[in-house]
Amino acid sequence: MHSLRLRATAEGPEFMSHALRAAASRLEHWIRQDALPLWLERGIAPQTRAHYERLTPEGVPDLAASTRVRVQARQAFFFAAAYHRGWCPEGKATAKALLEFVHQHAAHPTAGAGYTHLLNPEFVVVDTRQDLYDHAFFLLANAWCYRAFGEQQYLDEANTLVAHLDEKFGSSVGGWIEGDYAYPYRRQNPHMHLFEAFLALHDATGDAKWLARVGELFALFQTRFFDAPLGVLFEFFDDNWVRLPNAKGDTVEPGHMMEWVWLLDWYGRRSGRPVARYIDTLYKRGLAIGLAPSGLLYDAVAADGRIIDPNKRCWGITELIKASLVQIRAGNPAAEAIAIKGVEDLFTYYLCASTPGSYVDQRGPQDEVVVDVAPASTLYHLIVAAMELLDHFELVASAR
């Protein structure tokens, strides 16, 4: 990052914009030329048309792994978004087949709506729990299938799912409970992804009811998730949205702080609500307490900067890139260099698997490889980062 700053000073802002465009093109090329062909060929089970959980370091399906049902939703989103961008003609049929598989084989047998949680290696349901986080991604997948394909069935399914969540899991103190099972705490994470799904539904339909739903979650962010005195986002709470009084309650995930920067900016642009003070604080504090010496993001820290989990997942750097794009548009002079370095780091540390289109999932305390399998679910983060990089230049141009 230091060298990028020096070059930007010497050569002016034109160099930085050119470098950011090159970074955007590089990630787009990886998605289109490497990731999509690989996962179309090796990610889909030939008999069921369901999606495998992950690829091994050799770039082949892990046939012994169980598969989370939400992987089908995240991959339906991935292929629908790729189709919508014009990157993958096969994306429409693939996304539709994934959601059709879930309807036929992983719908909950007794709940009346919604989905189960886990499939065995033969894609048979072995865990029928209904989980809030899972359903957030089914809402996102249906939003994007409706946006990309224009077929009413996906909007109908989104409406059915939301009614189901409200009836079965709605909480009197805000948001939704974790699911239909005993749980030790409530999480902000599913609500963050519901925030995203409702924004996606609003963009797909133009219907203000979805933006109103986002507003409800924005209030929860303001009053519960975000700690204004400390300037951080906390993760784990009791049933009344009081932060847990233990080490679990101390957990701060820098990647989620960056993800909220992106989401709040999106919400602010759609609603007109002032969000800059949250965005600026989350970004500044996330960098201060979450950044490892290499520039990767720690998986978990405490509000005082103490490192709780020194590992670094791939998805964290994608969120840093997205948050930095928001900060570029807000006028932060350091953000462009951080975004450019973020893409460089993505390729250096994660998109470096021996099989093109695969990736390393996690680096350790010394940035060594600690998880070398490639979970299919990470593609959700990677394609959103690629789309945000490309769309950034249109947003900048429209603001002039």
Coordinates of C-alpha atoms in Angstrom, one line a residue, residues 27 30-31 36 74 77-83 85 87 318 378-389:
L27 CA -11.2 -9.9 -11.0
W30 CA -11.1 -14.4 -13.2
I31 CA -14.8 -14.8 -12.6
L36 CA -17.5 -19.9 -13.9
R74 CA -25.8 -19.0 -2.6
F77 CA -27.4 -16.3 -6.7
F78 CA -23.9 -16.7 -8.1
F79 CA -25.2 -18.1 -11.4
A80 CA -28.2 -15.8 -11.7
A81 CA -26.0 -12.7 -11.1
A82 CA -23.5 -14.0 -13.7
Y83 CA -26.3 -14.5 -16.2
R85 CA -24.2 -9.5 -16.2
W87 CA -21.0 -13.5 -18.2
T318 CA -13.7 -9.0 -0.5
T378 CA -17.3 -18.1 -1.1
L379 CA -18.2 -17.5 -4.7
Y380 CA -21.0 -15.3 -3.4
H381 CA -18.5 -12.9 -1.9
L382 CA -16.2 -13.0 -4.9
I383 CA -18.8 -12.2 -7.6
V384 CA -20.3 -9.3 -5.5
A385 CA -16.8 -7.8 -5.1
A386 CA -16.3 -8.1 -8.9
M387 CA -19.7 -6.4 -9.6
E388 CA -19.1 -3.7 -7.1
L389 CA -15.7 -2.9 -8.6

